[in-house]
Amino acid sequence: MRLERLLQSQGFGSRKACRLRIEAGDVRVNGAPCLDPQAEFDTAGLTFEIDGETWAYAEHVYLALHKPAGFECTHQPQHHRSVYALLSPPLVRRGVQSVGRLDADTTGLLLFSDDGRFIHAMASPKRCVAKHYRAILKHAFDETLPKQLLAGVSLTGEPTPLAALSAQQIDAYTLALSIDQGKYHQVKRMVAAAGNRVEALHRVGFGALSLEEGSLSALAPGDCCHLGENHLALLGYRH
Ligand code: URA
C-alpha cells in the first residue's frame, strides 16, 4: 500500500494532510525515515512512527475502555463529555464506534471497533454474548429479586418479558446480573420492574472478557487498550 494511503487508513487525516506530513519528514516506517508519500509498503507486520509514537498497521482495531462515570456514549454529548474524548484522535478519525452504549452514570467495560462485523456480532441478541453487570441497589436485597429477574419481567414497550441469564446476591445491597440483550436502560428498568432500584451500575465484562481478570484488570477508569487475538477469542470472535 502507498504510504500516504496507509497513513490515511490509520486515521492520520486526509490523503493530502498525510502527504504533507511525510514530505516534512515526520514519518518513519519500520524504523527508517521515509519522505516519499508514494512509496509502497507491505502492510503485514508494518510499524510506523509519527509524533513520537509508534503504531502497528492494523486493518481493523478492537479496543476496550474502562468507562468512568460522567461520559456519554455519543459523538454529540448533551450534558457530559463524550467517551470518544478518551480515545486517541487517530482511533476516532478512523471511525471506531462503541458496541452498544452505557448510560452516562454507568461505569465499566465498553468495547469499540471499526470492524462492522465485530460490532454487529457483539451486539446481536442472536449471538447471545452475555453482558455482566454489578448493580448497587437502593433497597436491601430480598430473595424474590433474582427469582423475578430470572423468570422475566415486563418492561414498557417490550412485547415479551425480559429475563436475566443469571442473577445473584453479592452482599446486602449488591446484585450481579448477566443479560444477553442491550435494550435501553435495560438493567435499571428490569430491577425497577422487580421492585428495587439501581443506585450505581458497573459493567464487569462481556462474554468471557472481564475487567477483573487478566490484562484488563490493570485498566484504570478512563484507560483504553487494544484487544489482541487472545481477547477476541474470549469474546468468541474470529476475523
Ligand atoms: N443497563 C442499564 O440500565 N444501563 C446501562 O448503562 C447498561 C445496561
Tab-separated table of C-alpha atoms and ligand atoms in Angstrom:
chain	number	residue	atom	x	y	z
A	1	MET	CA	0.000	0.000	0.000
A	2	ARG	CA	1.213	3.544	-0.739
A	3	LEU	CA	2.447	5.334	2.356
A	4	GLU	CA	0.074	8.312	2.126
A	5	ARG	CA	-2.939	5.984	1.780
A	6	LEU	CA	-1.659	3.754	4.551
A	7	LEU	CA	-1.420	6.670	6.988
A	8	GLN	CA	-4.860	7.906	5.951
A	9	SER	CA	-6.361	4.442	6.595
A	10	GLN	CA	-4.932	4.525	10.128
A	11	GLY	CA	-6.642	7.814	10.994
A	12	PHE	CA	-3.899	10.387	10.394
A	13	GLY	CA	-6.032	12.773	8.335
A	14	SER	CA	-6.799	13.311	4.672
A	15	ARG	CA	-4.532	11.907	1.961
A	16	LYS	CA	-3.184	15.445	1.395
A	17	ALA	CA	-2.508	16.025	5.105
A	18	CYS	CA	-0.683	12.674	5.267
A	19	ARG	CA	1.362	13.528	2.165
A	20	LEU	CA	2.487	16.817	3.734
A	21	ARG	CA	3.483	15.083	6.986
A	22	ILE	CA	5.522	12.508	5.046
A	23	GLU	CA	7.250	15.149	2.889
A	24	ALA	CA	8.035	17.165	6.021
A	25	GLY	CA	9.973	14.171	7.375
A	26	ASP	CA	7.553	13.477	10.246
A	27	VAL	CA	7.127	9.766	9.471
A	28	ARG	CA	9.366	6.731	9.940
A	29	VAL	CA	8.390	3.316	8.609
A	30	ASN	CA	9.758	0.108	10.100
A	31	GLY	CA	12.332	2.225	11.924
A	32	ALA	CA	13.627	4.197	8.890
A	33	PRO	CA	12.658	7.696	7.694
A	34	CYS	CA	10.569	7.831	4.511
A	35	LEU	CA	9.982	11.078	2.635
A	36	ASP	CA	8.155	9.585	-0.353
A	37	PRO	CA	4.335	9.584	0.005
A	38	GLN	CA	4.068	7.182	-2.948
A	39	ALA	CA	6.478	4.582	-1.503
A	40	GLU	CA	4.850	1.128	-1.485
A	41	PHE	CA	4.896	-0.998	1.681
A	42	ASP	CA	3.710	-4.453	2.587
A	43	THR	CA	1.321	-3.818	5.492
A	44	ALA	CA	1.929	-7.200	7.183
A	45	GLY	CA	3.782	-6.538	10.437
A	46	LEU	CA	4.449	-2.911	9.447
A	47	THR	CA	5.124	-0.318	12.143
A	48	PHE	CA	5.362	3.422	11.673
A	49	GLU	CA	6.295	6.336	13.858
A	50	ILE	CA	4.599	9.714	13.854
A	51	ASP	CA	4.564	12.460	16.507
A	52	GLY	CA	6.956	10.363	18.581
A	53	GLU	CA	4.511	7.453	18.871
A	54	THR	CA	4.918	4.038	17.264
A	55	TRP	CA	1.875	2.409	15.676
A	56	ALA	CA	1.395	-1.069	14.224
A	57	TYR	CA	-0.597	-1.125	10.981
A	58	ALA	CA	-3.969	-2.765	11.576
A	59	GLU	CA	-6.762	-3.313	9.090
A	60	HIS	CA	-9.214	-3.070	11.990
A	61	VAL	CA	-8.842	-2.045	15.603
A	62	TYR	CA	-10.587	-3.522	18.639
A	63	LEU	CA	-10.500	-1.509	21.862
A	64	ALA	CA	-11.539	-1.895	25.485
A	65	LEU	CA	-12.253	1.238	27.519
A	66	HIS	CA	-12.810	1.286	31.265
A	67	LYS	CA	-15.578	3.866	31.106
A	68	PRO	CA	-15.694	6.281	34.036
A	69	ALA	CA	-18.966	7.847	35.196
A	70	GLY	CA	-19.901	11.170	33.619
A	71	PHE	CA	-19.257	10.365	29.948
A	72	GLU	CA	-21.847	9.897	27.203
A	73	CYS	CA	-21.513	7.218	24.506
A	74	THR	CA	-22.145	9.590	21.633
A	75	HIS	CA	-20.143	11.926	19.418
A	76	GLN	CA	-22.525	14.797	20.250
A	77	PRO	CA	-22.965	14.660	24.028
A	78	GLN	CA	-25.705	16.756	25.666
A	79	HIS	CA	-24.702	17.012	29.319
A	80	HIS	CA	-21.265	15.431	29.782
A	81	ARG	CA	-18.099	14.780	27.810
A	82	SER	CA	-18.031	12.166	25.080
A	83	VAL	CA	-16.366	8.772	25.620
A	84	TYR	CA	-14.650	9.447	22.274
A	85	ALA	CA	-12.646	12.181	24.052
A	86	LEU	CA	-10.981	9.341	26.000
A	87	LEU	CA	-9.642	7.669	22.818
A	88	SER	CA	-6.594	8.814	20.920
A	89	PRO	CA	-7.594	11.069	17.974
A	90	PRO	CA	-6.323	8.762	15.150
A	91	LEU	CA	-8.545	5.984	16.510
A	92	VAL	CA	-11.574	8.275	16.478
A	93	ARG	CA	-10.700	9.564	12.988
A	94	ARG	CA	-10.515	6.049	11.601
A	95	GLY	CA	-14.134	5.647	12.684
A	96	VAL	CA	-14.265	3.376	15.706
A	97	GLN	CA	-17.769	3.048	17.213
A	98	SER	CA	-18.832	1.708	20.584
A	99	VAL	CA	-20.511	-1.677	20.829
A	100	GLY	CA	-23.853	-0.519	22.195
A	101	ARG	CA	-23.951	2.201	24.825
A	102	LEU	CA	-23.659	2.611	28.561
A	103	ASP	CA	-25.605	5.301	30.403
A	104	ALA	CA	-23.619	8.391	31.386
A	105	ASP	CA	-23.558	7.288	35.037
A	106	THR	CA	-22.698	3.623	34.263
A	107	THR	CA	-19.054	2.600	34.590
A	108	GLY	CA	-17.122	-0.378	33.252
A	109	LEU	CA	-16.199	-2.226	30.104
A	110	LEU	CA	-17.050	-0.581	26.795
A	111	LEU	CA	-15.798	-2.072	23.514
A	112	PHE	CA	-15.040	-0.130	20.333
A	113	SER	CA	-14.090	-1.152	16.811
A	114	ASP	CA	-14.088	-0.045	13.193
A	115	ASP	CA	-14.979	-3.602	12.155
A	116	GLY	CA	-18.716	-3.529	11.485
A	117	ARG	CA	-18.956	-7.325	11.559
A	118	PHE	CA	-17.486	-7.348	15.089
A	119	ILE	CA	-19.837	-4.618	16.332
A	120	HIS	CA	-22.807	-6.491	14.938
A	121	ALA	CA	-21.651	-9.833	16.344
A	122	MET	CA	-21.151	-8.410	19.849
A	123	ALA	CA	-24.451	-6.517	19.913
A	124	SER	CA	-26.651	-9.074	18.178
A	125	PRO	CA	-29.079	-10.890	20.526
A	126	LYS	CA	-28.791	-13.904	18.181
A	127	ARG	CA	-25.115	-14.326	19.117
A	128	CYS	CA	-26.069	-14.181	22.837
A	129	VAL	CA	-22.818	-12.581	24.019
A	130	ALA	CA	-23.526	-12.093	27.728
A	131	LYS	CA	-23.005	-8.710	29.357
A	132	HIS	CA	-22.171	-8.962	33.046
A	133	TYR	CA	-23.143	-6.161	35.424
A	134	ARG	CA	-22.828	-5.359	39.095
A	135	ALA	CA	-25.593	-3.153	40.473
A	136	ILE	CA	-25.702	-1.333	43.798
A	137	LEU	CA	-29.306	-1.375	44.985
A	138	LYS	CA	-31.317	1.266	46.828
A	139	HIS	CA	-33.198	-1.257	48.965
A	140	ALA	CA	-31.647	-4.264	50.683
A	141	PHE	CA	-31.576	-7.428	48.608
A	142	ASP	CA	-34.501	-9.797	49.068
A	143	GLU	CA	-34.667	-13.299	47.690
A	144	THR	CA	-37.590	-12.593	45.351
A	145	LEU	CA	-35.367	-10.273	43.296
A	146	PRO	CA	-33.235	-12.913	41.495
A	147	LYS	CA	-36.285	-15.139	41.081
A	148	GLN	CA	-38.220	-12.382	39.299
A	149	LEU	CA	-35.238	-11.377	37.159
A	150	LEU	CA	-34.592	-14.969	36.085
A	151	ALA	CA	-38.269	-15.645	35.379
A	152	GLY	CA	-38.557	-12.466	33.270
A	153	VAL	CA	-40.056	-9.041	33.951
A	154	SER	CA	-42.367	-6.985	31.742
A	155	LEU	CA	-40.972	-3.658	30.563
A	156	THR	CA	-42.985	-0.898	28.909
A	157	GLY	CA	-42.626	-1.125	25.137
A	158	GLU	CA	-41.268	-4.671	25.127
A	159	PRO	CA	-43.621	-7.248	23.631
A	160	THR	CA	-42.376	-10.113	25.820
A	161	PRO	CA	-40.898	-10.255	29.340
A	162	LEU	CA	-37.107	-9.928	29.538
A	163	ALA	CA	-35.198	-12.451	31.630
A	164	ALA	CA	-31.681	-12.330	33.053
A	165	LEU	CA	-29.209	-15.109	32.201
A	166	SER	CA	-28.083	-15.096	35.822
A	167	ALA	CA	-28.837	-13.007	38.927
A	168	GLN	CA	-27.023	-13.464	42.221
A	169	GLN	CA	-26.671	-11.668	45.507
A	170	ILE	CA	-23.147	-10.403	46.273
A	171	ASP	CA	-23.974	-8.660	49.550
A	172	ALA	CA	-26.962	-6.933	51.171
A	173	TYR	CA	-27.051	-4.160	48.534
A	174	THR	CA	-25.182	-5.648	45.568
A	175	LEU	CA	-26.566	-7.712	42.701
A	176	ALA	CA	-24.574	-9.495	39.967
A	177	LEU	CA	-26.661	-9.719	36.817
A	178	SER	CA	-25.992	-11.052	33.306
A	179	ILE	CA	-28.145	-10.357	30.268
A	180	ASP	CA	-27.744	-11.054	26.571
A	181	GLN	CA	-29.791	-8.187	25.138
A	182	GLY	CA	-28.978	-4.486	25.171
A	183	LYS	CA	-32.274	-2.645	25.439
A	184	TYR	CA	-32.400	0.986	26.548
A	185	HIS	CA	-31.650	1.263	30.319
A	186	GLN	CA	-32.317	-2.477	30.449
A	187	VAL	CA	-30.737	-3.342	33.793
A	188	LYS	CA	-32.188	-0.326	35.596
A	189	ARG	CA	-35.645	-0.995	34.153
A	190	MET	CA	-35.519	-4.721	34.966
A	191	VAL	CA	-34.501	-4.065	38.567
A	192	ALA	CA	-37.196	-1.375	38.894
A	193	ALA	CA	-39.791	-3.784	37.470
A	194	ALA	CA	-38.742	-6.262	40.158
A	195	GLY	CA	-39.426	-3.684	42.897
A	196	ASN	CA	-35.937	-2.332	43.662
A	197	ARG	CA	-33.809	0.480	42.202
A	198	VAL	CA	-30.283	0.678	40.779
A	199	GLU	CA	-28.208	3.342	42.519
A	200	ALA	CA	-24.962	2.582	40.639
A	201	LEU	CA	-24.189	0.273	37.736
A	202	HIS	CA	-20.875	-1.200	36.572
A	203	ARG	CA	-20.321	-3.485	33.565
A	204	VAL	CA	-17.786	-6.065	34.668
A	205	GLY	CA	-17.449	-7.929	31.390
A	206	PHE	CA	-18.573	-9.066	28.003
A	207	GLY	CA	-18.664	-12.834	27.293
A	208	ALA	CA	-15.550	-14.309	28.924
A	209	LEU	CA	-13.717	-10.952	28.734
A	210	SER	CA	-13.636	-9.366	32.177
A	211	LEU	CA	-12.339	-6.098	33.589
A	212	GLU	CA	-11.464	-8.053	36.715
A	213	GLU	CA	-9.239	-10.707	35.146
A	214	GLY	CA	-6.097	-10.923	33.034
A	215	SER	CA	-4.550	-7.899	31.370
A	216	LEU	CA	-7.765	-5.843	31.527
A	217	SER	CA	-7.637	-5.851	35.337
A	218	ALA	CA	-4.882	-3.225	35.078
A	219	LEU	CA	-7.150	-0.885	33.121
A	220	ALA	CA	-7.960	2.105	35.347
A	221	PRO	CA	-11.136	4.177	34.811
A	222	GLY	CA	-10.577	6.319	31.700
A	223	ASP	CA	-7.917	3.977	30.281
A	224	CYS	CA	-8.211	2.253	26.937
A	225	CYS	CA	-6.236	-0.638	25.419
A	226	HIS	CA	-6.085	-2.570	22.163
A	227	LEU	CA	-7.594	-6.048	22.220
A	228	GLY	CA	-5.486	-8.844	20.770
A	229	GLU	CA	-6.430	-12.222	19.338
A	230	ASN	CA	-6.499	-13.724	22.852
A	231	HIS	CA	-9.107	-11.171	23.932
A	232	LEU	CA	-11.176	-11.630	20.771
A	233	ALA	CA	-11.170	-15.399	21.399
A	234	LEU	CA	-12.676	-14.731	24.849
A	235	LEU	CA	-15.453	-12.901	23.036
A	236	GLY	CA	-15.910	-15.835	20.656
A	237	TYR	CA	-14.923	-13.668	17.681
A	238	ARG	CA	-12.829	-14.767	14.707
A	239	HIS	CA	-11.791	-12.487	11.842
B	1	URA	N1	-28.492	-1.241	31.525
B	1	URA	C1	-28.742	-0.009	32.012
B	1	URA	O1	-29.782	0.227	32.607
B	1	URA	N2	-27.804	0.931	31.839
B	1	URA	C2	-26.616	0.708	31.218
B	1	URA	O2	-25.800	1.625	31.104
B	1	URA	C3	-26.388	-0.579	30.726
B	1	URA	C4	-27.337	-1.540	30.893
